[in-house]
CSV table of C-alpha atoms and ligand atoms in Angstrom, one decimal:
chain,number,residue,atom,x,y,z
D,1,UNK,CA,-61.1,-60.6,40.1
D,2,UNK,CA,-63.2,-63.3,39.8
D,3,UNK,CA,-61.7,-65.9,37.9
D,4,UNK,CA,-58.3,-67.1,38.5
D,5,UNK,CA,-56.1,-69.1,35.4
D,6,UNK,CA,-55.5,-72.9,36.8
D,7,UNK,CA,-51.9,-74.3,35.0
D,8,UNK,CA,-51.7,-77.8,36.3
D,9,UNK,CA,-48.5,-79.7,34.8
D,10,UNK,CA,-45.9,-82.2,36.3
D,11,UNK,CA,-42.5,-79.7,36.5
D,12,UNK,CA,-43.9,-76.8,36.3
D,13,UNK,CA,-42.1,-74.8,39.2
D,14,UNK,CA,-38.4,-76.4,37.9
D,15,UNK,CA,-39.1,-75.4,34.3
D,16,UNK,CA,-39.4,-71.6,36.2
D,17,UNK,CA,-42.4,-69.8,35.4
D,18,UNK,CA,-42.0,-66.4,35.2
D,19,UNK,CA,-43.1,-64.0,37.7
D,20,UNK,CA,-46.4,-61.8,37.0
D,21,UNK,CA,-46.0,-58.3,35.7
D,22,UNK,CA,-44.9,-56.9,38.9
D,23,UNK,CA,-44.9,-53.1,38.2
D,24,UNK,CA,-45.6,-52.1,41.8
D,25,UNK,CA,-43.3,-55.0,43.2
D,26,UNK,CA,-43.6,-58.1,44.9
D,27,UNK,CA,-43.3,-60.5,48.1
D,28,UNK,CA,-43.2,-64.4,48.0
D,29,UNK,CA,-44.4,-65.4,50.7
D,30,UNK,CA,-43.9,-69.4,52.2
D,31,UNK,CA,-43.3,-71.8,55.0
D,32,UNK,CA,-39.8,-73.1,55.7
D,33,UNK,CA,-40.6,-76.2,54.3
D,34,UNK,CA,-42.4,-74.9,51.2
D,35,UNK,CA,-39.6,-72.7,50.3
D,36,UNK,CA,-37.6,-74.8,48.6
D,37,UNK,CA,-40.4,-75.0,46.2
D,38,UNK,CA,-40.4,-71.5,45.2
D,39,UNK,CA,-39.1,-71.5,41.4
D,40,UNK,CA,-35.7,-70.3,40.7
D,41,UNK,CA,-37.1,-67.5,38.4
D,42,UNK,CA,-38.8,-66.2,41.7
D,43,UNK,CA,-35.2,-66.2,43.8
D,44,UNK,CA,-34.6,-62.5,43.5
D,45,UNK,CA,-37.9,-61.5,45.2
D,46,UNK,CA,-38.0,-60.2,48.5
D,47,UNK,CA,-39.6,-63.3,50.5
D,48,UNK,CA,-41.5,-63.5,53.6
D,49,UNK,CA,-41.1,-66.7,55.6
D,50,UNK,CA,-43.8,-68.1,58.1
D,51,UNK,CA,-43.5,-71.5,60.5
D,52,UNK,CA,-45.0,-74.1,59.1
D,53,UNK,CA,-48.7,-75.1,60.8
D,54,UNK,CA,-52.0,-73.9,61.3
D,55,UNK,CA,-50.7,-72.0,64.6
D,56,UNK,CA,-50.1,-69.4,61.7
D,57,UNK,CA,-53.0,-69.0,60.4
D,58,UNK,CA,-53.4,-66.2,62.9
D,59,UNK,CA,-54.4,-62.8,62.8
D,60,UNK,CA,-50.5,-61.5,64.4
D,61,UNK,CA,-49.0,-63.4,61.1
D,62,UNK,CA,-51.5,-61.4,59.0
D,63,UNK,CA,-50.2,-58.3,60.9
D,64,UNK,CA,-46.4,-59.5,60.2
D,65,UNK,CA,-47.5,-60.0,56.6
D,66,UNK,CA,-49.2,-57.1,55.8
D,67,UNK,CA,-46.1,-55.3,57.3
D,68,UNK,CA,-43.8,-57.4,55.6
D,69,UNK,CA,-46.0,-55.9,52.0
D,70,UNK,CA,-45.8,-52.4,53.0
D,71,UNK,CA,-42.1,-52.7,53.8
D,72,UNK,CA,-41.0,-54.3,50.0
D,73,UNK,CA,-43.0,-51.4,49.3
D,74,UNK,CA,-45.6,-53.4,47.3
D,75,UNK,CA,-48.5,-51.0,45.8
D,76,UNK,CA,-51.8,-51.5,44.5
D,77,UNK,CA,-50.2,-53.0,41.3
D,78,UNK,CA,-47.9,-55.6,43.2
D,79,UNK,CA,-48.3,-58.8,43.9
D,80,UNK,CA,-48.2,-61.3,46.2
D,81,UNK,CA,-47.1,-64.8,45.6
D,82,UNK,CA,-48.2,-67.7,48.1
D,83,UNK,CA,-45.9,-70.9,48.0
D,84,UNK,CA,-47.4,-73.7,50.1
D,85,UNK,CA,-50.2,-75.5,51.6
D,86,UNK,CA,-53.6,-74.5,52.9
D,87,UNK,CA,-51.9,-72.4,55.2
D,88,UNK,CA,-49.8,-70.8,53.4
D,89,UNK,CA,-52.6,-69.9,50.4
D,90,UNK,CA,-55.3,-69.1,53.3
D,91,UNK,CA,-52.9,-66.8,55.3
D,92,UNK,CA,-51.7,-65.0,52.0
D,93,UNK,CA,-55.2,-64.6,50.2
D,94,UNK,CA,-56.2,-62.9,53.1
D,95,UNK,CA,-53.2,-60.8,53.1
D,96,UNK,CA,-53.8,-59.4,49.3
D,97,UNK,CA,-57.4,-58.8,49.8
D,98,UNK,CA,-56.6,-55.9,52.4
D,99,UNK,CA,-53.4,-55.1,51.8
D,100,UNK,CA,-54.3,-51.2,49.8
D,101,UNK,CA,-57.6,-52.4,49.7
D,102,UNK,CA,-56.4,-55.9,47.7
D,103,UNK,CA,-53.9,-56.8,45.5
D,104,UNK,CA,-53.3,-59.4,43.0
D,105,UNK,CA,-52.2,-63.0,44.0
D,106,UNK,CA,-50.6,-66.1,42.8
D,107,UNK,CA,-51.3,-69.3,44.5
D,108,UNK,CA,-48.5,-72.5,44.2
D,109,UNK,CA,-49.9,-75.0,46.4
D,110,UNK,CA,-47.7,-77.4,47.3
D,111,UNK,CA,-49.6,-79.9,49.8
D,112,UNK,CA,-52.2,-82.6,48.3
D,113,UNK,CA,-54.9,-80.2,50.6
D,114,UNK,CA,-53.9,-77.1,48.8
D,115,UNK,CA,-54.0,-78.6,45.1
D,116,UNK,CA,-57.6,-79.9,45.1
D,117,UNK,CA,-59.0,-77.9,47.5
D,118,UNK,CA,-57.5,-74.9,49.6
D,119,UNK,CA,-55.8,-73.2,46.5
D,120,UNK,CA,-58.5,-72.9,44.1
D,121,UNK,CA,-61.8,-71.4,44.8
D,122,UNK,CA,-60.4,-67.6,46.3
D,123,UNK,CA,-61.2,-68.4,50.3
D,124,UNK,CA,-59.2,-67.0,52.5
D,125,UNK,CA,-59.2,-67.0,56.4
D,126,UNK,CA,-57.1,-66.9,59.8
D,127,UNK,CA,-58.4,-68.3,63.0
D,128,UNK,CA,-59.5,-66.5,65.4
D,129,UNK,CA,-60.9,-66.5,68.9
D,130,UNK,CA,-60.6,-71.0,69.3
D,131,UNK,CA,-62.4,-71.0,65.9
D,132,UNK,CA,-61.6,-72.1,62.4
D,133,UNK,CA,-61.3,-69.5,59.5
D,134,UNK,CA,-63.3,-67.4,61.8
D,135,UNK,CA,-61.9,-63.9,59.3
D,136,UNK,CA,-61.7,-64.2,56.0
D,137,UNK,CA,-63.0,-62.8,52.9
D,138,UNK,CA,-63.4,-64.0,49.3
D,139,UNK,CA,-60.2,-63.0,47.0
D,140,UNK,CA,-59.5,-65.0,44.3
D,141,UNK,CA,-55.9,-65.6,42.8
D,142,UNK,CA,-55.2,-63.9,39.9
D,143,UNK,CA,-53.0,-67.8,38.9
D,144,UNK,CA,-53.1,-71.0,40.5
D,145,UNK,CA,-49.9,-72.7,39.3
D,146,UNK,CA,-50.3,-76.4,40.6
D,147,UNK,CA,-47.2,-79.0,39.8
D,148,UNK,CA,-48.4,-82.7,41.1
D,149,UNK,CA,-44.0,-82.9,41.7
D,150,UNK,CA,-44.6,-80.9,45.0
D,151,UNK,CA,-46.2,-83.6,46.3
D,152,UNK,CA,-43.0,-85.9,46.3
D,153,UNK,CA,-41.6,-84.3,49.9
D,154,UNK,CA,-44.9,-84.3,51.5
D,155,UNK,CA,-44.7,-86.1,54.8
D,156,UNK,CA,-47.2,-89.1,54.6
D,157,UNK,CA,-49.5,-88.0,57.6
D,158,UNK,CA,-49.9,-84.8,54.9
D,159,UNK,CA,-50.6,-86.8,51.8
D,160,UNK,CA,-53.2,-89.0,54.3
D,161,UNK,CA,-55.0,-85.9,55.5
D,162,UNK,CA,-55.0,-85.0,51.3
D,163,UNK,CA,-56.6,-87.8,50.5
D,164,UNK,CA,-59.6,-87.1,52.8
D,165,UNK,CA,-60.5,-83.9,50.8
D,166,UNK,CA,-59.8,-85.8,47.8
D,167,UNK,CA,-62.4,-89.0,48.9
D,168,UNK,CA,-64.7,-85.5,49.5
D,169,UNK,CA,-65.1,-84.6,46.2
D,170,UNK,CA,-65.0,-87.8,44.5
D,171,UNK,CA,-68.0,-88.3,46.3
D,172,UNK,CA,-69.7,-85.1,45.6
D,173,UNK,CA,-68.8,-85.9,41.4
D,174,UNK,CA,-70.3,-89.2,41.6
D,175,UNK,CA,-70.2,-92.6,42.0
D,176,UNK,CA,-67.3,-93.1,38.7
D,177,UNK,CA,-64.9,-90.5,40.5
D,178,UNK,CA,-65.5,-92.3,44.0
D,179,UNK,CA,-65.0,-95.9,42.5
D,180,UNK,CA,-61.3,-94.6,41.0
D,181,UNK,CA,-60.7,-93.3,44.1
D,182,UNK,CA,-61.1,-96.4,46.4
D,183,UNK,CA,-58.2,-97.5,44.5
D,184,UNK,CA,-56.5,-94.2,45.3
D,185,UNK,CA,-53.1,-95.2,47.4
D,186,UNK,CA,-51.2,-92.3,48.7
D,187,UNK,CA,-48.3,-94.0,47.0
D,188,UNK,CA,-49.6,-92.8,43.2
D,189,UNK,CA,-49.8,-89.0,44.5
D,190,UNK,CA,-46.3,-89.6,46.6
D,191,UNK,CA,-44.7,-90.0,43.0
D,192,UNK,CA,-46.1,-87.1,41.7
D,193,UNK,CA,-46.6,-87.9,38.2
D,194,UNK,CA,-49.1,-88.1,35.6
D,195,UNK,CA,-51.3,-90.8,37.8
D,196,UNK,CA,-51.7,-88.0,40.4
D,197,UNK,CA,-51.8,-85.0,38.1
D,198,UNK,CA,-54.6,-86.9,36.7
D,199,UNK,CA,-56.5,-87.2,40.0
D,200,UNK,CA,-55.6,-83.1,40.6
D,201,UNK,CA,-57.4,-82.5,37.4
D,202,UNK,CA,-60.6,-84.9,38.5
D,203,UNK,CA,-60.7,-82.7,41.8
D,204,UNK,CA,-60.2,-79.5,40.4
D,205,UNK,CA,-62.9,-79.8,37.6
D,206,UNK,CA,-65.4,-80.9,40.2
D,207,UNK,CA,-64.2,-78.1,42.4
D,208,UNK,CA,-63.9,-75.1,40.0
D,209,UNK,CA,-67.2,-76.3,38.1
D,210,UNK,CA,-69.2,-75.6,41.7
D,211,UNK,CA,-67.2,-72.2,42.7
D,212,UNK,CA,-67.8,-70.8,39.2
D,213,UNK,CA,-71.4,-71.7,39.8
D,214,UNK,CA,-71.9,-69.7,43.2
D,215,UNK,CA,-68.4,-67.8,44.6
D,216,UNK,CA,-69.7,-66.5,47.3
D,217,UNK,CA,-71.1,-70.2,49.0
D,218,UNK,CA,-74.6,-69.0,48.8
D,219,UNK,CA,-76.1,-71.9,46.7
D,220,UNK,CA,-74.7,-75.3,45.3
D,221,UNK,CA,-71.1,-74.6,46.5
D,222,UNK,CA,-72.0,-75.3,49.9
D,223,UNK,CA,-72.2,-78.9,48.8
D,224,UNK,CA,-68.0,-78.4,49.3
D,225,UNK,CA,-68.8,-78.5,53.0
D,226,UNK,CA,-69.7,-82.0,53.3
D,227,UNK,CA,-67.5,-83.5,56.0
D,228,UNK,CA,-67.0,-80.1,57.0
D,229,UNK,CA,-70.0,-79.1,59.4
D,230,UNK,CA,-68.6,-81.6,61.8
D,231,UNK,CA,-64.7,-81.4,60.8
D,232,UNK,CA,-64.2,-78.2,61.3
D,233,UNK,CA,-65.6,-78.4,65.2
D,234,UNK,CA,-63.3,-81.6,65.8
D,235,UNK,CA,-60.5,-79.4,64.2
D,236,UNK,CA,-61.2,-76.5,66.4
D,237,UNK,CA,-61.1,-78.6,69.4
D,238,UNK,CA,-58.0,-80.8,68.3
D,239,UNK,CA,-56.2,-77.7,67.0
D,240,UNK,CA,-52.6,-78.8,66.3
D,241,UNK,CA,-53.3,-82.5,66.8
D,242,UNK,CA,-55.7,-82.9,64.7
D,243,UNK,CA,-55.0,-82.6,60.9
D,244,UNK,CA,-57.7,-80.7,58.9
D,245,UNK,CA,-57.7,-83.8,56.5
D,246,UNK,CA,-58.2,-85.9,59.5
D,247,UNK,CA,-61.1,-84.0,60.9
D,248,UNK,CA,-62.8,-83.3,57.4
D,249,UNK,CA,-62.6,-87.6,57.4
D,250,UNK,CA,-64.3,-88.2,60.8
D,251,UNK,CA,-66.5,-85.5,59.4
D,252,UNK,CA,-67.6,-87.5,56.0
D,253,UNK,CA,-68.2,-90.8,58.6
D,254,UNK,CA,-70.4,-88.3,60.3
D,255,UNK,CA,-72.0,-87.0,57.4
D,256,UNK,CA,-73.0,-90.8,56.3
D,257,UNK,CA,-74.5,-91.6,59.6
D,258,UNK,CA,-76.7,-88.6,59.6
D,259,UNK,CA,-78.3,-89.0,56.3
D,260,UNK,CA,-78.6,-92.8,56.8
D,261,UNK,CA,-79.9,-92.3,60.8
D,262,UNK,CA,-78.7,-96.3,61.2
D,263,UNK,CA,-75.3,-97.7,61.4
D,264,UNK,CA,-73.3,-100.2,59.4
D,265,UNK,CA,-74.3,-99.0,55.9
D,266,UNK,CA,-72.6,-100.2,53.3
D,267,UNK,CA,-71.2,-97.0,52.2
D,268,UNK,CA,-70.1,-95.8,56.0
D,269,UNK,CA,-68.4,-99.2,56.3
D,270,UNK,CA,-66.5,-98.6,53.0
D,271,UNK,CA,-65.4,-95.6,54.0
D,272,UNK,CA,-64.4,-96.2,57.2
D,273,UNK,CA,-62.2,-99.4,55.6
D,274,UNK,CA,-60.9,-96.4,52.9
D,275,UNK,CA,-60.0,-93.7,55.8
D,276,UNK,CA,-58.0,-96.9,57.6
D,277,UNK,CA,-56.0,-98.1,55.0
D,278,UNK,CA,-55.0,-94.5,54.1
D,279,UNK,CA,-53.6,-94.1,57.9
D,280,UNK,CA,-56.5,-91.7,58.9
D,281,UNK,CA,-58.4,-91.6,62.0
D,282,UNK,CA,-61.9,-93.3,62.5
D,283,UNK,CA,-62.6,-92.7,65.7
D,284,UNK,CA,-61.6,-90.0,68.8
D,285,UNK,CA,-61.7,-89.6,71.9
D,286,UNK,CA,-64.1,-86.4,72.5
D,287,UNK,CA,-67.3,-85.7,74.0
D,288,UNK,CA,-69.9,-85.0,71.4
D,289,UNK,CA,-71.5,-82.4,73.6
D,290,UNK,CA,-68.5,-80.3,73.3
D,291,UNK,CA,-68.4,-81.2,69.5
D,292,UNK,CA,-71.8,-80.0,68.8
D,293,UNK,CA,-71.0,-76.7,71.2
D,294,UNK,CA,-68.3,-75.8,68.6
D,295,UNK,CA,-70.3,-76.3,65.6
D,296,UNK,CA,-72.8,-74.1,67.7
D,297,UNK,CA,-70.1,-71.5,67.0
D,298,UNK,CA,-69.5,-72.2,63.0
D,299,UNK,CA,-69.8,-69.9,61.5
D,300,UNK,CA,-72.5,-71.8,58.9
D,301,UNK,CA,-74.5,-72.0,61.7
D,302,UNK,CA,-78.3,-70.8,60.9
D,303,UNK,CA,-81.1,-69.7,63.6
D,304,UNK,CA,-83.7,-72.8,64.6
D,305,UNK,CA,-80.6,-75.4,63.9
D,306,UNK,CA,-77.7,-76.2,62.1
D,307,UNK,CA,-77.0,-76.3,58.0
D,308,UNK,CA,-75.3,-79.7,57.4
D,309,UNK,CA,-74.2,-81.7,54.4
D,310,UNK,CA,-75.5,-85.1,54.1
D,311,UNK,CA,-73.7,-88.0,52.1
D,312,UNK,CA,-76.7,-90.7,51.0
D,313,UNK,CA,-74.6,-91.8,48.6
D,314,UNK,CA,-71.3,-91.1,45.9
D,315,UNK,CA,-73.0,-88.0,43.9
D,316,UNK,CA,-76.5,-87.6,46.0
D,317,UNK,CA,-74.5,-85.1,48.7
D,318,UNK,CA,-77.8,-83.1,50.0
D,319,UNK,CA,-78.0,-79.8,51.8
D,320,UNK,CA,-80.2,-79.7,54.8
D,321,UNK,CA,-81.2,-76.7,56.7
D,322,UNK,CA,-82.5,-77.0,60.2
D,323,UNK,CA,-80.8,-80.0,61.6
D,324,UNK,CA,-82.4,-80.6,65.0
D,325,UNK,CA,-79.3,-81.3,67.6
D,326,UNK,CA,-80.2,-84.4,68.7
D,327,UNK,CA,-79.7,-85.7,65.4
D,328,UNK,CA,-75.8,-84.3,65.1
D,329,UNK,CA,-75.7,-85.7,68.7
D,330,UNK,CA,-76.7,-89.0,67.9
D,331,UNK,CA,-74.2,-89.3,64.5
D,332,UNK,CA,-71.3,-88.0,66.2
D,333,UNK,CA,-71.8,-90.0,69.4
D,334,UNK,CA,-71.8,-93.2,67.2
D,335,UNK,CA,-68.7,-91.9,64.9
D,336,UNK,CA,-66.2,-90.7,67.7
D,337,UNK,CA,-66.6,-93.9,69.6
D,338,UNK,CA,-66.7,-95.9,66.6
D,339,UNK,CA,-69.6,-97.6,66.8
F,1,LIG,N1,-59.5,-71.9,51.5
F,1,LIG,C1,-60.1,-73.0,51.3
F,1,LIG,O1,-61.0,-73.2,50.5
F,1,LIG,C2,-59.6,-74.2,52.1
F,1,LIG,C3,-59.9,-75.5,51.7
F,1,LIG,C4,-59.4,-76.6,52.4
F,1,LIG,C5,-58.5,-76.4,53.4
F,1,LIG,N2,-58.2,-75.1,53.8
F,1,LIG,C6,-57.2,-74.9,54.9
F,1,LIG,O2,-56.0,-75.5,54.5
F,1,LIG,C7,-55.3,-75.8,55.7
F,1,LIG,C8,-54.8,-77.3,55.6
F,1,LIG,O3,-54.0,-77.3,54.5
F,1,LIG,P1,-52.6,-78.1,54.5
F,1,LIG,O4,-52.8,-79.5,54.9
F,1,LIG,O5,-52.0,-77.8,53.2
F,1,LIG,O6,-51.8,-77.4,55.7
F,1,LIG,P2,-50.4,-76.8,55.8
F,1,LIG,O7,-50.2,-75.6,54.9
F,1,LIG,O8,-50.1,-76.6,57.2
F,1,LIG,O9,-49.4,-77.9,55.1
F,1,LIG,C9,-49.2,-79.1,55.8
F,1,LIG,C10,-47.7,-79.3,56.2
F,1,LIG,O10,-47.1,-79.7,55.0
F,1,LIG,C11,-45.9,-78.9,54.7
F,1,LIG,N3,-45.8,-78.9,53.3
F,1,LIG,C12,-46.7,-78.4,52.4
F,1,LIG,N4,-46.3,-78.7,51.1
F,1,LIG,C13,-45.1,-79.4,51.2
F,1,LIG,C14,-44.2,-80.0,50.3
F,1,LIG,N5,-44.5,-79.9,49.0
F,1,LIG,N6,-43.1,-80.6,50.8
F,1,LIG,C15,-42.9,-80.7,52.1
F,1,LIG,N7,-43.7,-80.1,53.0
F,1,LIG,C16,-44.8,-79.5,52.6
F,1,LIG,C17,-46.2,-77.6,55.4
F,1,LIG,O11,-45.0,-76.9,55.7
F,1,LIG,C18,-47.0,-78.1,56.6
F,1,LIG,O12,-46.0,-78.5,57.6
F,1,LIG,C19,-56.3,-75.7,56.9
F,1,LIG,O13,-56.0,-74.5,57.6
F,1,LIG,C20,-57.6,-75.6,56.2
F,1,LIG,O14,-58.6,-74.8,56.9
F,1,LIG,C21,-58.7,-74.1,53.1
């Protein structure tokens, strides 16, 4: 089950796709603010409802789900249908890889994270233990069924947070995809229509093109991670108050500043205008010595220093191996008090 089908089209959930073969039944699992974007076609499924927010990316939800599959007495031929953001997809990938040994899954992301990023790729994970994504495995959806509409009830600190994984792969296409999206405002994806469908597609081609390349993150897709290294720590530490977008945008800042090793760049300062005007964070109040302790337990982590992903510039992202700490110190020291 390695590749998934992508349908990406403005009203695709109110046309009412039909639901998969679903022989050996089937559970629709969403937030309760994602479930009013589960297509009327879908209605008569049994659902499974989760509170919205990271807090459920947790291993007892995956215990409630994977009861909630055995009880709508879903087989090895059901199916598992995940309406919502990166919580939401993360949570129920998870949940159809173990569940008898995996099932098949549909993913309908409905946040501007889960669209370009979360959604597509077959990563799954829960937290665990303080950490981020600290158990998952890779389980690719059988569909991803994307409808740029979705995007029209997402709160604005949610389409902001978006727009930081979106500025992370424009820069990782190139400089062209960076330059259209420095005109990005999270006004064109707040309407949902063709404008933002075509910045979905942009993403998603750069995304799919580097997960069909290496699915397991052995090779080039690590480039995905840029931002990452350091957002996921600041995430970890800031859970619940700190939006993964958020974090992954403090994290490209970071990433700038290590590969440049100076400040005021042209490119950091461009981005740190971008992440501004987009309502996002530049700046935050935490130690760097308890930032680089977290990324000490990342799981990317590698023996003799840490893997990071440095931005030199829009499409020359760089993979470096053995990062002293000093150097992580001395970027995020700079970034969190915004100097
Ligand atoms: N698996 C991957 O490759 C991957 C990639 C990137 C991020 N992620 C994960 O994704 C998560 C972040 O994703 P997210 O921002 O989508 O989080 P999320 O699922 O918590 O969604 C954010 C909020 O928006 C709400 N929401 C979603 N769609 C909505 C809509 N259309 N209308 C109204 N409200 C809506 C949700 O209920 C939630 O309150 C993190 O846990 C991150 O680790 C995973």
């Amino acid at each position: 089950m390695n590749d998934s089908t992508l349908n990406l089209a403005c009203g695709l959930l109110s046309e009412g796709p039909p639901p998969p073969e679903t022989r050996g039944g089937a559970l629709v699992l969403a937030d309760t603010n994602t479930a009013a974007w589960i297509p009327q076609t879908w209605t008569h499924l049994p659902q499974h409802l989760i509170e919205p927010g990271e807090a459920s990316k947790s291993w007892d939800e995956l215990g409630r789900l994977l009861t909630a599959l055995d009880q709508a007495g879903v087989d090895r031929d059901g199916h598992l249908l995940a309406v919502g953001g990166g919580v939401v997809t993360d949570l129920g990938g998870l949940a159809a890889s173990l569940h008898r040994r995996g099932i098949r899954w549909t993913a309908v992301p409905t946040s501007l994270i889960g669209q370009v990023d979360a959604a597509v790729g077959g990563k799954t994970a829960v937290n665990l233990g303080g950490g981020k994504n600290t158990v998952g495995s890779f389980h690719p959806p059988a569909q991803v069924l994307v409808d740029p509409r979705a995007l029209t009830t997402l709160a604005a600190e949610h389409l902001a947070s978006g727009l930081a994984e979106v500025l992370k792969t424009a820069l990782i296409a190139g400089a062209e995809s960076y330059a259209s999206v420095r005109n990005l405002t999270p006004q064109v994806m707040a309407q949902g229509g063709e404008a933002a469908a075509e910045v979905l597609s942009r993403c998603l081609a750069t995304k799919t093109d580097l997960v069909q390349q290496d699915l397991y993150d052995e090779g080039p897709r690590q480039l995905l991670n840029l931002g990452h290294t350091f957002g996921h720590a600041l995430e970890s530490l800031r859970l619940g108050a700190l939006l993964h977008g958020e974090a992954v945008g403090l994290g490209l800042l970071c990433a700038v500043r290590l590969a440049a090793g100076s400040p005021d760049t042209a490119l950091e300062t461009e981005l740190r205008e971008l992440l501004c005007g987009w309502g996002l964070p530049v700046q935050q109040r935490l130690a760097p010595a308890a930032v680089l302790a977290a990324m000490g337990r990342d799981k990317k982590r590698q023996d003799g220093g840490h893997t990071a992903v440095l931005l030199h510039a829009p499409g020359r992202v760089v993979l470096r191996s053995a990062v002293p700490a000093a150097a992580l110190e001395a970027a995020l020291g700079a970034v969190l008090a915004g100097t």
